[in-house]
Coordinates of C-alpha atoms and ligand atoms in Angstrom, one line a residue:
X6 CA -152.1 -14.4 -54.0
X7 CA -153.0 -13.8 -57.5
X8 CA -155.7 -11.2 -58.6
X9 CA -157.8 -11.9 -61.7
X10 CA -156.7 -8.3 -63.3
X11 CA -152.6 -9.6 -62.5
X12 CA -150.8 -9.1 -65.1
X13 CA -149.5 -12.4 -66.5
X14 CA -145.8 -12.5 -67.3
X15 CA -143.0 -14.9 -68.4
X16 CA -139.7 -15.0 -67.3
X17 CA -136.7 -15.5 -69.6
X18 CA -133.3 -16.3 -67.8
X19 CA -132.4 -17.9 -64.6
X20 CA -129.2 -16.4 -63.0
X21 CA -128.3 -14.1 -59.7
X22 CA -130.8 -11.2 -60.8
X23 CA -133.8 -13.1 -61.2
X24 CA -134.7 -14.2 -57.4
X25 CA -134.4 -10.5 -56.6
X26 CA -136.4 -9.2 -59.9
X27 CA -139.3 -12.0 -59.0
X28 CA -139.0 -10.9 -55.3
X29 CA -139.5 -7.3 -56.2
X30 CA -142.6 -8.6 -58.5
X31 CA -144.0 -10.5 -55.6
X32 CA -143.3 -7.5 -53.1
X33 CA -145.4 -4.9 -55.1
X34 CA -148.1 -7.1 -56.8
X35 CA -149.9 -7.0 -59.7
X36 CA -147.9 -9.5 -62.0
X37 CA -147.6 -13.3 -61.3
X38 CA -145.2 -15.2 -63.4
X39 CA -146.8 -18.0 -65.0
X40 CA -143.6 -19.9 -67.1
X41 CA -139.8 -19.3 -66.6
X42 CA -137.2 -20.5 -69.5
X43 CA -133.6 -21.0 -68.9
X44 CA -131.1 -22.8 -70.5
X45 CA -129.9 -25.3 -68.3
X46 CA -133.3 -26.3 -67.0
X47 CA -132.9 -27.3 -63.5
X48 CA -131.9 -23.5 -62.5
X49 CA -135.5 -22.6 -64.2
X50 CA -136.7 -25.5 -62.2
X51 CA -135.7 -24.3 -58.5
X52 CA -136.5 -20.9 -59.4
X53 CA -140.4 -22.3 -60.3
X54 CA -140.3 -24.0 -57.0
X55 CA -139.2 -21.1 -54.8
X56 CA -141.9 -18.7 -56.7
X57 CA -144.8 -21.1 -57.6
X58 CA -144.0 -21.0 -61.5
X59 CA -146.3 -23.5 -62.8
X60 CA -144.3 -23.5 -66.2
X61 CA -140.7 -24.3 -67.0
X62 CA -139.0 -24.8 -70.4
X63 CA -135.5 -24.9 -72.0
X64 CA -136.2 -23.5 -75.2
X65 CA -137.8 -19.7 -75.1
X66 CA -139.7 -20.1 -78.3
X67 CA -141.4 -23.2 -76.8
X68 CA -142.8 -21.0 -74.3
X69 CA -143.7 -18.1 -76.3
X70 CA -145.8 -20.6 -78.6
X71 CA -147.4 -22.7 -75.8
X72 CA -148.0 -19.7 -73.7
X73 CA -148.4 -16.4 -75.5
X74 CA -152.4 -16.2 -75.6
X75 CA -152.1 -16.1 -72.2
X76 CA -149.4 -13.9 -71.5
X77 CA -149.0 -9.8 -71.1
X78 CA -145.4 -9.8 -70.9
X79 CA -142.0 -10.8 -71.2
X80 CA -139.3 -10.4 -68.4
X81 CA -135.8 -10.6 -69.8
X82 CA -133.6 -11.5 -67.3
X83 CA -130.6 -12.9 -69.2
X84 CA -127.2 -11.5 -69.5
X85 CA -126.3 -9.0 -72.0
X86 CA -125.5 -12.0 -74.9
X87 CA -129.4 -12.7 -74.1
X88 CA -130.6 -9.4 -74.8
X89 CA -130.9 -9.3 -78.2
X90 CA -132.3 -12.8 -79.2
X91 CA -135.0 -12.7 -76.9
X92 CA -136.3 -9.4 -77.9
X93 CA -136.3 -10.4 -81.0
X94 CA -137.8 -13.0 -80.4
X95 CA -140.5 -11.6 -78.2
X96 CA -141.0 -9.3 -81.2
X97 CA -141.5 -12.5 -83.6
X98 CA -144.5 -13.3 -81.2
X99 CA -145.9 -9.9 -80.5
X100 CA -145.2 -10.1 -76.9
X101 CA -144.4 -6.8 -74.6
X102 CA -141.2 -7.3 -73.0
X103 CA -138.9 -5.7 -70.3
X104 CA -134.9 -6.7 -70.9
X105 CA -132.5 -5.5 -68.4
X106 CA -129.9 -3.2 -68.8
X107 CA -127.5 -2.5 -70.9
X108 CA -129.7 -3.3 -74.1
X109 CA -127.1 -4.9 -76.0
X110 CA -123.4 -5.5 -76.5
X111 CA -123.3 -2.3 -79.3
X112 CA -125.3 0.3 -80.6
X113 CA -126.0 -1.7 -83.7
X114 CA -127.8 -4.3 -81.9
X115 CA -129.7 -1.8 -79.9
X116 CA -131.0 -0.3 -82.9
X117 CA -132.2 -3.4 -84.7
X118 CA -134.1 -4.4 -81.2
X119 CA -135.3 -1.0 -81.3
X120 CA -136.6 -1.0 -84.8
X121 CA -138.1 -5.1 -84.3
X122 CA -140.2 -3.7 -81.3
X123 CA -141.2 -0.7 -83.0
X124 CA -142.0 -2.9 -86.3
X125 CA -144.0 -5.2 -83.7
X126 CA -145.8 -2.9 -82.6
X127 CA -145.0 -4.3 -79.0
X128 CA -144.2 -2.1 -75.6
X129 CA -140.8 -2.6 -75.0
X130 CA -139.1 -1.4 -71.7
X131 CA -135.3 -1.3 -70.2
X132 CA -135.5 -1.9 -66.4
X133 CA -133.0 0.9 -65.6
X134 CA -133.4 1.0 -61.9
X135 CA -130.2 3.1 -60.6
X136 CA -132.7 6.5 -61.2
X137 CA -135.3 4.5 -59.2
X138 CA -133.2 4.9 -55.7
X139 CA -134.6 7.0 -52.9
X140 CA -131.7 9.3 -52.7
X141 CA -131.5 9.4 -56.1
X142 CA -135.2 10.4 -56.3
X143 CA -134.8 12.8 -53.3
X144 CA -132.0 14.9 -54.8
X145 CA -133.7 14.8 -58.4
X146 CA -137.0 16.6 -56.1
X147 CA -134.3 19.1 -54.2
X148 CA -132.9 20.1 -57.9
X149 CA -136.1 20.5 -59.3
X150 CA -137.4 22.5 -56.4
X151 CA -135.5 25.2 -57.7
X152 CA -133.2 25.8 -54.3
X153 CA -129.7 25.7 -56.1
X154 CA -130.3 28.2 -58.1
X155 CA -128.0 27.6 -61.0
X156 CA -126.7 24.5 -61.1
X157 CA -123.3 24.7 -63.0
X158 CA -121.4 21.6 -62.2
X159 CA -122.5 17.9 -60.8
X160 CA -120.0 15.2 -59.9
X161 CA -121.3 11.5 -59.7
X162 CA -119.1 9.0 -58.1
X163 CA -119.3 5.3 -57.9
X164 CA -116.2 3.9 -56.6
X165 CA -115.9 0.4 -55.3
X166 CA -113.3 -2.4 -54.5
X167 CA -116.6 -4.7 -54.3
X168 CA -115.8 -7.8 -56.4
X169 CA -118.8 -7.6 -58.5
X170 CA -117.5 -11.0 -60.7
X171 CA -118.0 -12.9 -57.6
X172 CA -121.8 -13.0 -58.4
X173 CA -121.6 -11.6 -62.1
X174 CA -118.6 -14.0 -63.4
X175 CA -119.6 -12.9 -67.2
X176 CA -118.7 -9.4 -66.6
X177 CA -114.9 -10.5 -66.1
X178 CA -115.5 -11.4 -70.3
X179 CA -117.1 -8.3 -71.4
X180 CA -114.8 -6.5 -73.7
X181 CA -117.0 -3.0 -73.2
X182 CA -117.3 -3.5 -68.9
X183 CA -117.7 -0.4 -66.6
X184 CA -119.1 1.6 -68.9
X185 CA -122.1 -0.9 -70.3
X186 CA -122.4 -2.1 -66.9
X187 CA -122.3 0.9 -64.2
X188 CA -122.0 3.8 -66.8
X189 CA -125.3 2.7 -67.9
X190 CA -126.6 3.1 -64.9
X191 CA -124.6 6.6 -63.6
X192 CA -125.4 8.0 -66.9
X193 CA -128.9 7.6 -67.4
X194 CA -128.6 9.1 -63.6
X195 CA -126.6 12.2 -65.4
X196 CA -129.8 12.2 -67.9
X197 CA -132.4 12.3 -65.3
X198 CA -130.5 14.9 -63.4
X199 CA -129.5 17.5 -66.3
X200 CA -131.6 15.8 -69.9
X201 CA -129.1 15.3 -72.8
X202 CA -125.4 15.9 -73.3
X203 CA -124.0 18.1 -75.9
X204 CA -120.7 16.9 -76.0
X205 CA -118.9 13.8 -73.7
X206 CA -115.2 13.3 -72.9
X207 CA -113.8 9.8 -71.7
X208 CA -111.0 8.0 -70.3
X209 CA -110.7 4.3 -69.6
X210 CA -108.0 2.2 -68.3
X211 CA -107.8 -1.8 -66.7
X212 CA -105.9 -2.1 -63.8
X213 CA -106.2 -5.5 -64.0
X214 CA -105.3 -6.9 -66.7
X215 CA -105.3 -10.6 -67.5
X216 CA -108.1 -10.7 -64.8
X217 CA -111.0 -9.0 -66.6
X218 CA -111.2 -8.3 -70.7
X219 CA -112.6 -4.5 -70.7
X220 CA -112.3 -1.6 -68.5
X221 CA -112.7 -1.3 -64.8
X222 CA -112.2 2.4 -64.8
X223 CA -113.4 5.1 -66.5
X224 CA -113.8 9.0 -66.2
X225 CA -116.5 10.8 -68.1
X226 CA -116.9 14.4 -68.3
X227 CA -120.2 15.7 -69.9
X228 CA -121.9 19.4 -71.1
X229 CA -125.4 19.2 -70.0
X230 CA -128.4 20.9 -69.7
X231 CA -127.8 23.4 -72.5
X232 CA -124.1 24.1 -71.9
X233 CA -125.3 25.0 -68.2
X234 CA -124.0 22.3 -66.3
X235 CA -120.7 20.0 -66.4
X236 CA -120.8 16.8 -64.9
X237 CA -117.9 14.6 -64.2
X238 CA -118.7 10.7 -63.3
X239 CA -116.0 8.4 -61.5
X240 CA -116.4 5.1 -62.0
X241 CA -114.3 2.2 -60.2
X242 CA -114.3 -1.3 -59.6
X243 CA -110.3 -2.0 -59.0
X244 CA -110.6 -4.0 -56.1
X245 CA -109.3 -0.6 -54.2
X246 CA -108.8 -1.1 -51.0
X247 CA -111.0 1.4 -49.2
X248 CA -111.3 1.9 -45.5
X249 CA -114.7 1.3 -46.0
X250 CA -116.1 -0.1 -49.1
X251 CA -120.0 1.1 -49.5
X252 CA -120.9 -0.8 -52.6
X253 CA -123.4 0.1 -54.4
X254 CA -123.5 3.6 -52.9
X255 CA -123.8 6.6 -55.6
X256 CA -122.0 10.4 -54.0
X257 CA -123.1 13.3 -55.4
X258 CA -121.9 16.8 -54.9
X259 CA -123.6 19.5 -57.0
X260 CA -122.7 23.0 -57.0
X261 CA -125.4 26.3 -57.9
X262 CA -125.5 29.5 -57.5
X263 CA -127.7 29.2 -54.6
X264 CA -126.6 26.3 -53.0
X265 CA -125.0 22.8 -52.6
X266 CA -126.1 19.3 -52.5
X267 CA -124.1 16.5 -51.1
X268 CA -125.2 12.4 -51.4
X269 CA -122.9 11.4 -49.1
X270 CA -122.1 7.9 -47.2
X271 CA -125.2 6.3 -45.3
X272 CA -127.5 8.0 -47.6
X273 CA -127.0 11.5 -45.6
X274 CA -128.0 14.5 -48.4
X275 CA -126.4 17.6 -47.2
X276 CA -128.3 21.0 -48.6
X277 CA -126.2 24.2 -47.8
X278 CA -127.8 27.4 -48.8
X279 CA -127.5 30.6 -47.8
X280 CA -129.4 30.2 -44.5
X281 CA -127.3 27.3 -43.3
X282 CA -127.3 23.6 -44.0
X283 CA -129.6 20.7 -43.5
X284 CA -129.0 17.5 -43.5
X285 CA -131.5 14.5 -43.6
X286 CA -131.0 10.7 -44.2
X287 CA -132.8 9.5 -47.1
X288 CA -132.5 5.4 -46.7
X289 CA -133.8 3.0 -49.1
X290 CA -136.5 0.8 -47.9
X291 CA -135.3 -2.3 -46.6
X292 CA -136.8 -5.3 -47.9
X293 CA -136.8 -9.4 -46.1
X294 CA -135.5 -10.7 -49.8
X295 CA -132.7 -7.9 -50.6
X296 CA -129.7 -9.2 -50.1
X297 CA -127.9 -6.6 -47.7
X298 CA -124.8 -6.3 -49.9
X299 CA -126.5 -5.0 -52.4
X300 CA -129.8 -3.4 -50.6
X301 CA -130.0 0.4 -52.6
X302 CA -130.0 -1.6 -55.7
X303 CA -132.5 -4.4 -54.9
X304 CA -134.5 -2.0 -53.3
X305 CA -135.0 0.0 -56.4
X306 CA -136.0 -3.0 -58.5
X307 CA -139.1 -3.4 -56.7
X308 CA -139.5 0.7 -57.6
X309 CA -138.8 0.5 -60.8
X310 CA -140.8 -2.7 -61.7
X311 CA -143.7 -0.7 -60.3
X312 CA -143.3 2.1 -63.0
X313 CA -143.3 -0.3 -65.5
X314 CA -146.4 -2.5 -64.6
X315 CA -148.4 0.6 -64.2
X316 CA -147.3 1.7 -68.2
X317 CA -147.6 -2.0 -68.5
X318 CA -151.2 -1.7 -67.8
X319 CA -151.8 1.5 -70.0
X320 CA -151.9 3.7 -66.9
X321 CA -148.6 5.7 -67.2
X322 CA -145.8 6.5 -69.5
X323 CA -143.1 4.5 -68.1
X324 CA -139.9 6.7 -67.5
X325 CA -137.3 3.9 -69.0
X326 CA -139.3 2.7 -72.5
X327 CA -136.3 1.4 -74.7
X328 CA -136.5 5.0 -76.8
X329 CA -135.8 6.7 -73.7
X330 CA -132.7 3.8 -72.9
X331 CA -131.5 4.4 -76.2
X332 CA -130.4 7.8 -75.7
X333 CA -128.1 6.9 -72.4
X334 CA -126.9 4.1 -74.9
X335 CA -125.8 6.2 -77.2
X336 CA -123.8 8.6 -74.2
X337 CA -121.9 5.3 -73.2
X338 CA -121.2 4.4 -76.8
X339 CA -120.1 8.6 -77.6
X340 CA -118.1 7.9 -73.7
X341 CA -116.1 4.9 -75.6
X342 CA -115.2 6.5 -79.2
X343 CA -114.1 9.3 -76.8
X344 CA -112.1 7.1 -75.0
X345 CA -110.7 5.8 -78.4
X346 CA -110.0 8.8 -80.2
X347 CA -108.6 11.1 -77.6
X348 CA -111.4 13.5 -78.1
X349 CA -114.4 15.5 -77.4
X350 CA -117.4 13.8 -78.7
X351 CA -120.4 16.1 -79.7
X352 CA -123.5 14.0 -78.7
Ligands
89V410 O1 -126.9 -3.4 -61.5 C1 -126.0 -3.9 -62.2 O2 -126.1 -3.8 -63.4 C2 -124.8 -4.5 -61.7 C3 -123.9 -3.7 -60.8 C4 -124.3 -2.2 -60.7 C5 -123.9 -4.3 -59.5 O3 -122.6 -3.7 -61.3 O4 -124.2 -5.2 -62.7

């Protein structure tokens, strides 16, 4: 039920995130979405129907005109070729808006939405919601506690043989892939582990050619946190076979002069000290409208919608505004001329 001090939102886009970004909505409150655009209109239409959207159009700046006095926000749920438009276009109309990750398809296009909002004047967020995942949250508390002492070297892993095109069929067509799509994610995890790189080192390959356009594997090794720590990310989807695949599950290991830290399978964080090791299971809520193939990840959309409606509503700086996006942008754009040139990139 809506609440009169809801926060009124639009929602651009129509595809396989948007039921779990408008479940996440519903499940924390606070926001009702009052029109939904897609292109092909009848997806817009059955979406409207399942969440009691009284608006739908085909045409985004139809619904910006006919709506926008009554609206606090934009959600951009499109795919990546979507991203830029509609920002700019939410810009046009001085309308706050949220655009899911990655930004845009290269680091000239993030910059011009970057300067339009900025221009604007209008709040703009990236709903970055891999940092957003209890375990992810629980190690980031375990680092900053202090316990590892040192912390000299951190290796993220996400390595799947999920096939991810099944729901995501444009990914297959992205000539940048795992490194807009998961490095994004993984290293904006890196960032809010460690804070920024000083130099990054990348390799790519496909290893399957003919079947998707960019890279399905990649290998990033980054200086962090003042030269203190090296982290080395592993990134996969090649249809490995695994013995058991555990999609979208991040591992962790980190290393310190005092300690250890594992994220390992089943969401089990290992802490080893010098007294011994403990080990606690740190599970992601489980909510009725996640679907369970992807749980950790829906789960955190309803976490990391929350942050953003509370800066939404002036009562908190959110942790992913597009300024702070932009600098994980430019670490998977340094991670690709790496992986061009051969070399070292100084970030
Ligand atoms: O969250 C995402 O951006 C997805 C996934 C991580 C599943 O690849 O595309």
């Amino acid at each position: 039920m809506s609440d009169k001090k809801d926060l009124r939102f639009a929602v651009f886009g129509a595809g396989f995130w948007t039921r779990f970004q408008l479940a996440a909505w519903r499940e924390i409150g606070g926001a009702v979405p009052v029109a939904i655009y897609n292109r092909t209109i009848a997806k817009a239409e059955a979406y409207a129907r399942e969440f009691n959207i009284p608006n739908v159009y085909d045409d985004p700046e139809a619904l910006l005109v006919a709506e926008k006095s009554d609206l606090d926000f934009v959600d951009n749920i499109t795919e990546i070729g979507g991203h830029k438009p509609l920002t700019l276009l939410c810009a046009k109309h001085g309308i706050a808006t949220i655009c899911q990750k990655p930004m845009a398809p290269s680091l000239a296009d993030v910059e011009e939405m970057m300067q339009a909002c900025s221009d604007a004047g209008i709040p703009f967020f990236i709903h970055e919601n891999w940092r957003w995942q209890t375990p992810i949250r629980e190690t980031k508390r375990i680092l900053d506690s202090g316990v590892l002492g040192e912390v000299f070297r951190c290796r993220i892993d996400m390595i799947s043989g999920f096939d991810v095109w099944a729901n995501q069929p444009a990914l297959a067509e992205l000539e940048n892939f795992i490194l807009t799509d998961l490095g994004t994610h993984i290293l904006d995890v890196a960032r809010f582990y460690f804070g920024e790189a000083e130099s990054v080192y990348c390799q790519t390959r496909n290893t399957l050619p003919g079947k998707i356009k960019g890279e399905n594997v990649a290998t990033v090794a980054l200086r962090m946190n003042q030269g203190k720590t090296d982290v080395v990310c592993a990134l996969a989807y090649a249809k490995t076979p695994l013995e058991r695949e555990r999609f979208p599950e991040t591992f962790l290991f980190i290393e310190g002069s005092e300690g250890s830290l594992e994220l390992g399978p089943d969401y089990i964080v290992r802490l080893t000290t010098k007294e011994g090791t403990s080990l606690r299971r740190v599970k992601p809520p489980r909510y009725f409208w996640a679907d369970p193939a992807y749980d950790i990840v829906h789960a955190s959309i309803a976490a990391c919608n929350a942050d953003l409606l509370s800066a939404l509503k002036g009562e908190s700086i959110a942790e992913t505004t597009g300024e702070d996006n932009l600098k994980t942008i430019r670490l998977v754009y340094a991670a690709y001329e790496s992986a061009a040139t051969g070399n070292s990139v100084p970030c």
